[in-house]
Amino acid sequence: MKEKVLPGQFVEISTPGKNSTFLKRPISVYGYQQNQIDLLYKVLGQGTQNLSLLQPGQTVDMILPLGNFFTPPSPHSKVLLIGGGIGVAPLVYYINYFSSKISSLELSLLYGAENEKQKIELNLPNPFPGNLMFHSDYKNDIYQGNLLDFFISNSVQEYDLLIACGPHPMMKAFADYFSTKNVVMEVSLESNMACGYGVCLGCTIPTSQGSKTVCTDGPVFPANQVDWTKVWKH
Ligand SMILES: Cc1cc2nc3c(=O)[nH]c(=O)nc-3n(C[C@H](O)[C@H](O)[C@H](O)COP(=O)(O)OP(=O)(O)OC[C@H]3O[C@@H](n4cnc5c(N)ncnc54)[C@H](O)[C@@H]3O)c2cc1C
Ligand code: FES
């Protein structure tokens, strides 16, 4: 195992099984200690289905750590982490990693899911080093507003740094909202990937700094570099 795996980085993992996929799948690091890596994933298609069927003792191939990472926070800073759905995974690693290293940080988590049933029990530090906020778009099938609506009507605090990971429309909405507010924001993007290490160029996106690959230049980008009209949606 590698010495250092930083929050925001991901692995490419093989998905063995009866219908194993040719390409490995990118999954963010959710937790990492010597000789142990934690991944949190949602079953979507064959690859993640295969992962869900793995048995203890079964072998997988993994390439790690891949990609860049979130900018480490300065001591005493107030960081807001915004996670939508399974996108919360790398943010949990960020919170556990930095709260154990820099005790003066205030790390708040704004976590959204479509409904209460989709809320994931997260492995978070106790006591939590900031505010922990959860919102579900639907409650008893009634629409309550999205995560940004919830944030705008509930947040009274100012933050030094924002970090978001989740569905692209969610990240775009927060990036637009904060674009005039003079606060640094980073986002972790998703894309379909083949090689995962910058060779196939299959994950290239246009940015204000030219073409970038999500797998090696990213997945973390400054929100104001992303051309949200051209980043594809899954
Ligand atoms: C850097 C990075 C980190 C990621 N971290 C995580 C993570 O921590 N946990 C996790 O569950 N997933 C994560 N993903 C997404 C994950 O890689 C995909 O969900 C997975 O590759 C799907 O593979 P599959 O074979 O199950 O589905 P496929 O058969 O490849 O796809 C099934 C269906 O899901 C859609 N789909 C595929 N990929 C995505 C996607 N990224 N988002 C939305 N829909 C998609 C396809 O269009 C298709 O309709 C990450 C992706 C990237 C690029
Ligand atoms: S997945 Fe091949 S270059 Fe990014």
PDB file of C-alpha atoms and ligand atoms in Angstrom:
ATOM      1  CA  MET A   1       0.000   0.000   0.000  1.00  0.00           C
ATOM      2  CA  LYS A   2       1.123   3.567  -0.657  1.00  0.00           C
ATOM      3  CA  GLU A   3       2.416   5.800   2.117  1.00  0.00           C
ATOM      4  CA  LYS A   4       0.196   8.698   1.257  1.00  0.00           C
ATOM      5  CA  VAL A   5      -3.271   8.808  -0.244  1.00  0.00           C
ATOM      6  CA  LEU A   6      -4.715  12.305  -0.106  1.00  0.00           C
ATOM      7  CA  PRO A   7      -8.360  13.375   0.107  1.00  0.00           C
ATOM      8  CA  GLY A   8      -9.811  13.781  -3.385  1.00  0.00           C
ATOM      9  CA  GLN A   9      -7.734  10.997  -4.914  1.00  0.00           C
ATOM     10  CA  PHE A  10      -9.314   7.869  -6.329  1.00  0.00           C
ATOM     11  CA  VAL A  11      -8.571   4.278  -7.256  1.00  0.00           C
ATOM     12  CA  GLU A  12      -9.220   2.345 -10.436  1.00  0.00           C
ATOM     13  CA  ILE A  13     -10.544  -1.025  -9.339  1.00  0.00           C
ATOM     14  CA  SER A  14     -11.141  -4.182 -11.332  1.00  0.00           C
ATOM     15  CA  THR A  15     -14.573  -5.727 -11.097  1.00  0.00           C
ATOM     16  CA  PRO A  16     -14.074  -9.499 -11.226  1.00  0.00           C
ATOM     17  CA  GLY A  17     -16.998 -11.849 -11.537  1.00  0.00           C
ATOM     18  CA  LYS A  18     -18.938 -13.849 -14.097  1.00  0.00           C
ATOM     19  CA  ASN A  19     -19.360 -10.743 -16.281  1.00  0.00           C
ATOM     20  CA  SER A  20     -16.197  -8.919 -15.283  1.00  0.00           C
ATOM     21  CA  THR A  21     -15.788  -5.587 -17.044  1.00  0.00           C
ATOM     22  CA  PHE A  22     -12.784  -4.990 -19.295  1.00  0.00           C
ATOM     23  CA  LEU A  23     -12.132  -1.533 -17.823  1.00  0.00           C
ATOM     24  CA  LYS A  24     -11.478  -0.835 -14.181  1.00  0.00           C
ATOM     25  CA  ARG A  25     -13.888   1.591 -12.476  1.00  0.00           C
ATOM     26  CA  PRO A  26     -12.892   4.867 -10.764  1.00  0.00           C
ATOM     27  CA  ILE A  27     -13.985   5.119  -7.116  1.00  0.00           C
ATOM     28  CA  SER A  28     -12.965   7.851  -4.648  1.00  0.00           C
ATOM     29  CA  VAL A  29     -11.066   7.064  -1.505  1.00  0.00           C
ATOM     30  CA  TYR A  30     -13.551   7.133   1.409  1.00  0.00           C
ATOM     31  CA  GLY A  31     -11.055   6.077   4.082  1.00  0.00           C
ATOM     32  CA  TYR A  32      -7.428   5.031   4.188  1.00  0.00           C
ATOM     33  CA  GLN A  33      -5.084   3.580   6.770  1.00  0.00           C
ATOM     34  CA  GLN A  34      -2.006   1.438   6.466  1.00  0.00           C
ATOM     35  CA  ASN A  35      -3.104  -1.826   4.798  1.00  0.00           C
ATOM     36  CA  GLN A  36      -6.742  -0.803   4.525  1.00  0.00           C
ATOM     37  CA  ILE A  37      -8.694   1.232   2.016  1.00  0.00           C
ATOM     38  CA  ASP A  38     -12.384   2.049   2.310  1.00  0.00           C
ATOM     39  CA  LEU A  39     -14.573   2.700  -0.719  1.00  0.00           C
ATOM     40  CA  LEU A  40     -18.212   3.754  -0.705  1.00  0.00           C
ATOM     41  CA  TYR A  41     -20.073   3.084  -3.918  1.00  0.00           C
ATOM     42  CA  LYS A  42     -23.498   3.012  -5.478  1.00  0.00           C
ATOM     43  CA  VAL A  43     -24.503   0.126  -7.711  1.00  0.00           C
ATOM     44  CA  LEU A  44     -25.273   1.505 -11.168  1.00  0.00           C
ATOM     45  CA  GLY A  45     -24.230  -1.039 -13.793  1.00  0.00           C
ATOM     46  CA  GLN A  46     -22.229  -4.219 -14.236  1.00  0.00           C
ATOM     47  CA  GLY A  47     -18.974  -2.974 -12.692  1.00  0.00           C
ATOM     48  CA  THR A  48     -20.414  -1.760  -9.409  1.00  0.00           C
ATOM     49  CA  GLN A  49     -22.770  -4.767  -9.360  1.00  0.00           C
ATOM     50  CA  ASN A  50     -19.698  -7.023  -9.511  1.00  0.00           C
ATOM     51  CA  LEU A  51     -18.114  -5.087  -6.645  1.00  0.00           C
ATOM     52  CA  SER A  52     -21.220  -5.628  -4.551  1.00  0.00           C
ATOM     53  CA  LEU A  53     -20.906  -9.401  -5.091  1.00  0.00           C
ATOM     54  CA  LEU A  54     -17.256  -9.654  -3.989  1.00  0.00           C
ATOM     55  CA  GLN A  55     -16.652 -12.194  -1.242  1.00  0.00           C
ATOM     56  CA  PRO A  56     -14.149 -11.846   1.637  1.00  0.00           C
ATOM     57  CA  GLY A  57     -10.783 -13.096   0.467  1.00  0.00           C
ATOM     58  CA  GLN A  58     -11.470 -12.480  -3.224  1.00  0.00           C
ATOM     59  CA  THR A  59      -8.730 -10.598  -5.084  1.00  0.00           C
ATOM     60  CA  VAL A  60      -9.172  -7.338  -6.996  1.00  0.00           C
ATOM     61  CA  ASP A  61      -6.614  -5.283  -8.922  1.00  0.00           C
ATOM     62  CA  MET A  62      -6.351  -1.667  -7.935  1.00  0.00           C
ATOM     63  CA  ILE A  63      -4.299   1.263  -9.190  1.00  0.00           C
ATOM     64  CA  LEU A  64      -3.854   3.949  -6.561  1.00  0.00           C
ATOM     65  CA  PRO A  65      -3.570   6.706  -5.680  1.00  0.00           C
ATOM     66  CA  LEU A  66      -4.798   8.420  -8.842  1.00  0.00           C
ATOM     67  CA  GLY A  67      -5.599  12.034  -9.625  1.00  0.00           C
ATOM     68  CA  ASN A  68      -4.902  15.266  -7.833  1.00  0.00           C
ATOM     69  CA  PHE A  69      -6.331  16.180  -4.439  1.00  0.00           C
ATOM     70  CA  PHE A  70      -8.178  18.921  -2.605  1.00  0.00           C
ATOM     71  CA  THR A  71      -6.034  21.869  -1.541  1.00  0.00           C
ATOM     72  CA  PRO A  72      -5.141  21.330   2.141  1.00  0.00           C
ATOM     73  CA  PRO A  73      -6.923  23.876   4.359  1.00  0.00           C
ATOM     74  CA  SER A  74      -4.970  26.495   6.331  1.00  0.00           C
ATOM     75  CA  PRO A  75      -5.092  26.268  10.129  1.00  0.00           C
ATOM     76  CA  HIS A  76      -8.114  28.012  11.700  1.00  0.00           C
ATOM     77  CA  SER A  77     -10.037  28.067   8.431  1.00  0.00           C
ATOM     78  CA  LYS A  78     -13.738  27.415   8.101  1.00  0.00           C
ATOM     79  CA  VAL A  79     -14.437  24.906   5.391  1.00  0.00           C
ATOM     80  CA  LEU A  80     -17.834  23.951   4.015  1.00  0.00           C
ATOM     81  CA  LEU A  81     -17.998  20.555   2.336  1.00  0.00           C
ATOM     82  CA  ILE A  82     -20.994  20.077   0.058  1.00  0.00           C
ATOM     83  CA  GLY A  83     -21.826  16.489  -0.836  1.00  0.00           C
ATOM     84  CA  GLY A  84     -24.669  15.296  -3.037  1.00  0.00           C
ATOM     85  CA  GLY A  85     -25.554  11.590  -2.934  1.00  0.00           C
ATOM     86  CA  ILE A  86     -22.620   9.235  -3.271  1.00  0.00           C
ATOM     87  CA  GLY A  87     -20.458  12.316  -4.007  1.00  0.00           C
ATOM     88  CA  VAL A  88     -20.115  12.691  -0.252  1.00  0.00           C
ATOM     89  CA  ALA A  89     -17.547   9.834  -0.204  1.00  0.00           C
ATOM     90  CA  PRO A  90     -14.304  11.817  -0.770  1.00  0.00           C
ATOM     91  CA  LEU A  91     -15.534  14.560   1.588  1.00  0.00           C
ATOM     92  CA  VAL A  92     -15.734  12.085   4.458  1.00  0.00           C
ATOM     93  CA  TYR A  93     -12.101  11.170   3.901  1.00  0.00           C
ATOM     94  CA  TYR A  94     -11.242  14.902   3.816  1.00  0.00           C
ATOM     95  CA  ILE A  95     -12.986  15.469   7.166  1.00  0.00           C
ATOM     96  CA  ASN A  96     -11.394  12.470   8.888  1.00  0.00           C
ATOM     97  CA  TYR A  97      -7.952  13.169   7.423  1.00  0.00           C
ATOM     98  CA  PHE A  98      -7.693  16.888   8.160  1.00  0.00           C
ATOM     99  CA  SER A  99      -9.581  16.948  11.466  1.00  0.00           C
ATOM    100  CA  SER A 100      -7.006  14.528  12.875  1.00  0.00           C
ATOM    101  CA  LYS A 101      -4.091  16.617  11.589  1.00  0.00           C
ATOM    102  CA  ILE A 102      -5.207  20.246  12.158  1.00  0.00           C
ATOM    103  CA  SER A 103      -7.253  20.643  15.327  1.00  0.00           C
ATOM    104  CA  SER A 104      -8.036  24.353  14.764  1.00  0.00           C
ATOM    105  CA  LEU A 105     -10.147  23.677  11.662  1.00  0.00           C
ATOM    106  CA  GLU A 106     -13.888  24.129  11.496  1.00  0.00           C
ATOM    107  CA  LEU A 107     -15.210  21.596   8.992  1.00  0.00           C
ATOM    108  CA  SER A 108     -18.916  21.693   8.213  1.00  0.00           C
ATOM    109  CA  LEU A 109     -20.703  19.160   6.078  1.00  0.00           C
ATOM    110  CA  LEU A 110     -23.780  19.957   4.013  1.00  0.00           C
ATOM    111  CA  TYR A 111     -25.025  16.611   2.791  1.00  0.00           C
ATOM    112  CA  GLY A 112     -27.975  16.151   0.460  1.00  0.00           C
ATOM    113  CA  ALA A 113     -29.888  13.147  -0.824  1.00  0.00           C
ATOM    114  CA  GLU A 114     -33.011  12.814  -2.904  1.00  0.00           C
ATOM    115  CA  ASN A 115     -35.000  11.354   0.002  1.00  0.00           C
ATOM    116  CA  GLU A 116     -34.464  10.151   3.558  1.00  0.00           C
ATOM    117  CA  LYS A 117     -34.103   6.533   2.464  1.00  0.00           C
ATOM    118  CA  GLN A 118     -31.057   7.417   0.399  1.00  0.00           C
ATOM    119  CA  LYS A 119     -29.236   8.966   3.349  1.00  0.00           C
ATOM    120  CA  ILE A 120     -26.051   7.001   4.010  1.00  0.00           C
ATOM    121  CA  GLU A 121     -24.737   6.438   7.545  1.00  0.00           C
ATOM    122  CA  LEU A 122     -21.334   8.046   7.207  1.00  0.00           C
ATOM    123  CA  ASN A 123     -18.176   7.236   9.084  1.00  0.00           C
ATOM    124  CA  LEU A 124     -17.629  10.696  10.604  1.00  0.00           C
ATOM    125  CA  PRO A 125     -15.529  11.859  13.558  1.00  0.00           C
ATOM    126  CA  ASN A 126     -17.250  12.208  16.919  1.00  0.00           C
ATOM    127  CA  PRO A 127     -17.342  14.967  18.108  1.00  0.00           C
ATOM    128  CA  PHE A 128     -17.844  16.487  14.685  1.00  0.00           C
ATOM    129  CA  PRO A 129     -15.512  19.461  14.023  1.00  0.00           C
ATOM    130  CA  GLY A 130     -18.225  21.859  12.755  1.00  0.00           C
ATOM    131  CA  ASN A 131     -21.866  21.853  11.675  1.00  0.00           C
ATOM    132  CA  LEU A 132     -23.438  18.740  10.253  1.00  0.00           C
ATOM    133  CA  MET A 133     -26.397  19.527   7.993  1.00  0.00           C
ATOM    134  CA  PHE A 134     -28.550  17.046   6.104  1.00  0.00           C
ATOM    135  CA  HIS A 135     -31.270  17.835   3.591  1.00  0.00           C
ATOM    136  CA  SER A 136     -33.466  15.578   1.494  1.00  0.00           C
ATOM    137  CA  ASP A 137     -35.143  17.031  -1.576  1.00  0.00           C
ATOM    138  CA  TYR A 138     -38.285  14.986  -0.902  1.00  0.00           C
ATOM    139  CA  LYS A 139     -39.920  14.297   2.449  1.00  0.00           C
ATOM    140  CA  ASN A 140     -42.912  11.924   2.363  1.00  0.00           C
ATOM    141  CA  ASP A 141     -42.933  12.414  -1.421  1.00  0.00           C
ATOM    142  CA  ILE A 142     -43.307  16.185  -1.061  1.00  0.00           C
ATOM    143  CA  TYR A 143     -40.653  18.353  -2.673  1.00  0.00           C
ATOM    144  CA  GLN A 144     -38.803  20.478  -0.105  1.00  0.00           C
ATOM    145  CA  GLY A 145     -36.429  22.355  -2.434  1.00  0.00           C
ATOM    146  CA  ASN A 146     -32.923  21.402  -3.458  1.00  0.00           C
ATOM    147  CA  LEU A 147     -29.701  21.514  -1.458  1.00  0.00           C
ATOM    148  CA  LEU A 148     -28.867  25.082  -2.501  1.00  0.00           C
ATOM    149  CA  ASP A 149     -32.367  26.299  -1.501  1.00  0.00           C
ATOM    150  CA  PHE A 150     -31.837  24.633   1.884  1.00  0.00           C
ATOM    151  CA  PHE A 151     -28.390  26.177   2.263  1.00  0.00           C
ATOM    152  CA  ILE A 152     -29.583  29.682   1.393  1.00  0.00           C
ATOM    153  CA  SER A 153     -32.438  29.593   3.873  1.00  0.00           C
ATOM    154  CA  ASN A 154     -30.441  28.016   6.727  1.00  0.00           C
ATOM    155  CA  SER A 155     -26.871  29.222   6.569  1.00  0.00           C
ATOM    156  CA  VAL A 156     -25.802  32.249   8.523  1.00  0.00           C
ATOM    157  CA  GLN A 157     -22.104  31.564   8.509  1.00  0.00           C
ATOM    158  CA  GLU A 158     -19.251  32.701   6.267  1.00  0.00           C
ATOM    159  CA  TYR A 159     -16.703  30.189   4.996  1.00  0.00           C
ATOM    160  CA  ASP A 160     -13.082  30.492   3.830  1.00  0.00           C
ATOM    161  CA  LEU A 161     -13.145  27.489   1.511  1.00  0.00           C
ATOM    162  CA  LEU A 162     -15.851  25.456  -0.201  1.00  0.00           C
ATOM    163  CA  ILE A 163     -15.476  21.961  -1.516  1.00  0.00           C
ATOM    164  CA  ALA A 164     -18.182  20.179  -3.472  1.00  0.00           C
ATOM    165  CA  CYS A 165     -18.697  16.731  -4.926  1.00  0.00           C
ATOM    166  CA  GLY A 166     -21.932  15.367  -6.313  1.00  0.00           C
ATOM    167  CA  PRO A 167     -24.168  15.627  -9.354  1.00  0.00           C
ATOM    168  CA  HIS A 168     -22.918  18.216 -11.849  1.00  0.00           C
ATOM    169  CA  PRO A 169     -26.126  20.330 -11.692  1.00  0.00           C
ATOM    170  CA  MET A 170     -25.678  20.595  -7.917  1.00  0.00           C
ATOM    171  CA  MET A 171     -22.038  21.663  -8.221  1.00  0.00           C
ATOM    172  CA  LYS A 172     -22.911  24.141 -10.978  1.00  0.00           C
ATOM    173  CA  ALA A 173     -25.697  25.681  -8.851  1.00  0.00           C
ATOM    174  CA  PHE A 174     -23.336  26.221  -5.893  1.00  0.00           C
ATOM    175  CA  ALA A 175     -20.538  27.458  -8.185  1.00  0.00           C
ATOM    176  CA  ASP A 176     -22.918  30.017  -9.736  1.00  0.00           C
ATOM    177  CA  TYR A 177     -24.203  31.103  -6.334  1.00  0.00           C
ATOM    178  CA  PHE A 178     -20.722  31.631  -4.889  1.00  0.00           C
ATOM    179  CA  SER A 179     -19.143  33.060  -8.054  1.00  0.00           C
ATOM    180  CA  THR A 180     -19.648  36.630  -6.857  1.00  0.00           C
ATOM    181  CA  LYS A 181     -18.870  35.993  -3.204  1.00  0.00           C
ATOM    182  CA  ASN A 182     -15.090  36.036  -3.211  1.00  0.00           C
ATOM    183  CA  VAL A 183     -14.613  32.585  -1.689  1.00  0.00           C
ATOM    184  CA  VAL A 184     -12.425  29.823  -3.074  1.00  0.00           C
ATOM    185  CA  MET A 185     -14.377  26.806  -4.252  1.00  0.00           C
ATOM    186  CA  GLU A 186     -13.097  23.444  -5.467  1.00  0.00           C
ATOM    187  CA  VAL A 187     -15.172  20.740  -7.112  1.00  0.00           C
ATOM    188  CA  SER A 188     -14.474  17.089  -7.762  1.00  0.00           C
ATOM    189  CA  LEU A 189     -15.731  16.106 -11.203  1.00  0.00           C
ATOM    190  CA  GLU A 190     -16.804  12.726 -12.489  1.00  0.00           C
ATOM    191  CA  SER A 191     -16.435  11.378 -15.976  1.00  0.00           C
ATOM    192  CA  ASN A 192     -16.333   8.058 -17.722  1.00  0.00           C
ATOM    193  CA  MET A 193     -12.738   6.848 -17.655  1.00  0.00           C
ATOM    194  CA  ALA A 194     -10.719   4.262 -19.520  1.00  0.00           C
ATOM    195  CA  CYS A 195      -7.026   4.278 -18.559  1.00  0.00           C
ATOM    196  CA  GLY A 196      -7.344   6.499 -15.463  1.00  0.00           C
ATOM    197  CA  TYR A 197      -3.800   7.881 -15.798  1.00  0.00           C
ATOM    198  CA  GLY A 198      -3.739  10.400 -18.626  1.00  0.00           C
ATOM    199  CA  VAL A 199      -2.997   8.265 -21.687  1.00  0.00           C
ATOM    200  CA  CYS A 200      -6.271   7.694 -23.571  1.00  0.00           C
ATOM    201  CA  LEU A 201      -7.557  11.306 -23.260  1.00  0.00           C
ATOM    202  CA  GLY A 202     -11.058   9.873 -22.963  1.00  0.00           C
ATOM    203  CA  CYS A 203     -11.868  12.048 -19.960  1.00  0.00           C
ATOM    204  CA  THR A 204     -10.780  15.402 -21.423  1.00  0.00           C
ATOM    205  CA  ILE A 205     -12.883  18.456 -20.597  1.00  0.00           C
ATOM    206  CA  PRO A 206     -12.611  22.054 -21.768  1.00  0.00           C
ATOM    207  CA  THR A 207     -11.720  24.541 -19.023  1.00  0.00           C
ATOM    208  CA  SER A 208     -10.825  28.207 -18.927  1.00  0.00           C
ATOM    209  CA  GLN A 209      -7.176  27.005 -18.815  1.00  0.00           C
ATOM    210  CA  GLY A 210      -7.516  24.816 -21.932  1.00  0.00           C
ATOM    211  CA  SER A 211      -8.262  21.103 -22.212  1.00  0.00           C
ATOM    212  CA  LYS A 212      -7.724  19.079 -19.040  1.00  0.00           C
ATOM    213  CA  THR A 213      -8.054  15.414 -18.194  1.00  0.00           C
ATOM    214  CA  VAL A 214     -10.297  14.600 -15.258  1.00  0.00           C
ATOM    215  CA  CYS A 215      -8.097  11.641 -14.262  1.00  0.00           C
ATOM    216  CA  THR A 216      -4.716  13.396 -13.951  1.00  0.00           C
ATOM    217  CA  ASP A 217      -5.346  17.177 -14.005  1.00  0.00           C
ATOM    218  CA  GLY A 218      -8.423  16.472 -11.852  1.00  0.00           C
ATOM    219  CA  PRO A 219     -10.720  15.179 -10.569  1.00  0.00           C
ATOM    220  CA  VAL A 220     -10.417  18.305  -8.381  1.00  0.00           C
ATOM    221  CA  PHE A 221     -10.697  21.646 -10.197  1.00  0.00           C
ATOM    222  CA  PRO A 222     -11.246  25.231  -9.082  1.00  0.00           C
ATOM    223  CA  ALA A 223     -14.971  25.752  -9.680  1.00  0.00           C
ATOM    224  CA  ASN A 224     -14.329  28.927 -11.665  1.00  0.00           C
ATOM    225  CA  GLN A 225     -12.157  27.043 -14.204  1.00  0.00           C
ATOM    226  CA  VAL A 226     -14.910  24.637 -15.175  1.00  0.00           C
ATOM    227  CA  ASP A 227     -17.025  25.373 -18.225  1.00  0.00           C
ATOM    228  CA  TRP A 228     -20.274  24.072 -16.766  1.00  0.00           C
ATOM    229  CA  THR A 229     -22.087  24.339 -20.097  1.00  0.00           C
ATOM    230  CA  LYS A 230     -19.672  21.837 -21.639  1.00  0.00           C
ATOM    231  CA  VAL A 231     -18.980  19.406 -18.824  1.00  0.00           C
ATOM    232  CA  TRP A 232     -21.016  16.375 -19.774  1.00  0.00           C
ATOM    233  CA  LYS A 233     -23.680  14.976 -17.570  1.00  0.00           C
ATOM    234  CA  HIS A 234     -24.229  11.314 -16.872  1.00  0.00           C
TER     235      HIS A 234
HETATM  236  C1  LIG B   1     -12.913  10.351  -9.986  1.00  0.00           C
HETATM  237  C2  LIG B   1     -14.189   9.552  -9.789  1.00  0.00           C
HETATM  238  C3  LIG B   1     -14.536   9.144  -8.522  1.00  0.00           C
HETATM  239  C4  LIG B   1     -15.709   8.392  -8.326  1.00  0.00           C
HETATM  240  N1  LIG B   1     -16.014   8.025  -7.062  1.00  0.00           N
HETATM  241  C5  LIG B   1     -17.105   7.257  -6.855  1.00  0.00           C
HETATM  242  C6  LIG B   1     -17.420   6.812  -5.534  1.00  0.00           C
HETATM  243  O1  LIG B   1     -16.718   7.102  -4.560  1.00  0.00           O
HETATM  244  N2  LIG B   1     -18.508   6.037  -5.386  1.00  0.00           N
HETATM  245  C7  LIG B   1     -19.322   5.693  -6.446  1.00  0.00           C
HETATM  246  O2  LIG B   1     -20.318   4.988  -6.244  1.00  0.00           O
HETATM  247  N3  LIG B   1     -19.061   6.120  -7.686  1.00  0.00           N
HETATM  248  C8  LIG B   1     -17.963   6.876  -7.925  1.00  0.00           C
HETATM  249  N4  LIG B   1     -17.664   7.279  -9.193  1.00  0.00           N
HETATM  250  C9  LIG B   1     -18.572   6.871 -10.262  1.00  0.00           C
HETATM  251  C10 LIG B   1     -18.277   5.438 -10.662  1.00  0.00           C
HETATM  252  O3  LIG B   1     -17.006   5.403 -11.279  1.00  0.00           O
HETATM  253  C11 LIG B   1     -19.342   4.939 -11.657  1.00  0.00           C
HETATM  254  O4  LIG B   1     -20.590   4.917 -11.023  1.00  0.00           O
HETATM  255  C12 LIG B   1     -18.996   3.559 -12.116  1.00  0.00           C
HETATM  256  O5  LIG B   1     -17.863   3.609 -12.947  1.00  0.00           O
HETATM  257  C13 LIG B   1     -20.143   2.959 -12.888  1.00  0.00           C
HETATM  258  O6  LIG B   1     -19.705   1.712 -13.368  1.00  0.00           O
HETATM  259  P1  LIG B   1     -20.723   0.527 -13.644  1.00  0.00           P
HETATM  260  O7  LIG B   1     -20.012  -0.500 -14.431  1.00  0.00           O
HETATM  261  O8  LIG B   1     -21.405   0.096 -12.412  1.00  0.00           O
HETATM  262  O9  LIG B   1     -21.829   1.211 -14.505  1.00  0.00           O
HETATM  263  P2  LIG B   1     -21.814   1.413 -16.080  1.00  0.00           P
HETATM  264  O10 LIG B   1     -22.349   0.193 -16.731  1.00  0.00           O
HETATM  265  O11 LIG B   1     -20.496   1.965 -16.515  1.00  0.00           O
HETATM  266  O12 LIG B   1     -22.899   2.517 -16.132  1.00  0.00           O
HETATM  267  C14 LIG B   1     -24.256   2.225 -15.697  1.00  0.00           C
HETATM  268  C15 LIG B   1     -25.094   3.449 -15.879  1.00  0.00           C
HETATM  269  O13 LIG B   1     -24.621   4.460 -14.983  1.00  0.00           O
HETATM  270  C16 LIG B   1     -24.233   5.608 -15.685  1.00  0.00           C
HETATM  271  N5  LIG B   1     -23.006   6.082 -15.100  1.00  0.00           N
HETATM  272  C17 LIG B   1     -21.755   5.608 -15.299  1.00  0.00           C
HETATM  273  N6  LIG B   1     -20.868   6.338 -14.603  1.00  0.00           N
HETATM  274  C18 LIG B   1     -21.583   7.273 -13.959  1.00  0.00           C
HETATM  275  C19 LIG B   1     -21.237   8.334 -13.096  1.00  0.00           C
HETATM  276  N7  LIG B   1     -19.970   8.617 -12.816  1.00  0.00           N
HETATM  277  N8  LIG B   1     -22.237   9.108 -12.601  1.00  0.00           N
HETATM  278  C20 LIG B   1     -23.520   8.883 -12.921  1.00  0.00           C
HETATM  279  N9  LIG B   1     -23.901   7.890 -13.753  1.00  0.00           N
HETATM  280  C21 LIG B   1     -22.945   7.119 -14.257  1.00  0.00           C
HETATM  281  C22 LIG B   1     -23.988   5.163 -17.107  1.00  0.00           C
HETATM  282  O14 LIG B   1     -24.190   6.243 -17.979  1.00  0.00           O
HETATM  283  C23 LIG B   1     -25.002   4.061 -17.273  1.00  0.00           C
HETATM  284  O15 LIG B   1     -26.265   4.600 -17.576  1.00  0.00           O
HETATM  285  C24 LIG B   1     -16.528   8.047  -9.425  1.00  0.00           C
HETATM  286  C25 LIG B   1     -16.168   8.460 -10.702  1.00  0.00           C
HETATM  287  C26 LIG B   1     -15.022   9.210 -10.881  1.00  0.00           C
HETATM  288  C27 LIG B   1     -14.622   9.651 -12.251  1.00  0.00           C
HETATM  289  S1  FES B   2      -9.152   8.155 -18.465  1.00  0.00           S
HETATM  290 FE1  FES B   2      -7.566   8.013 -19.929  1.00  0.00          FE
HETATM  291  S2  FES B   2      -6.820  10.040 -19.972  1.00  0.00           S
HETATM  292 FE2  FES B   2      -8.268  10.100 -18.392  1.00  0.00          FE
END
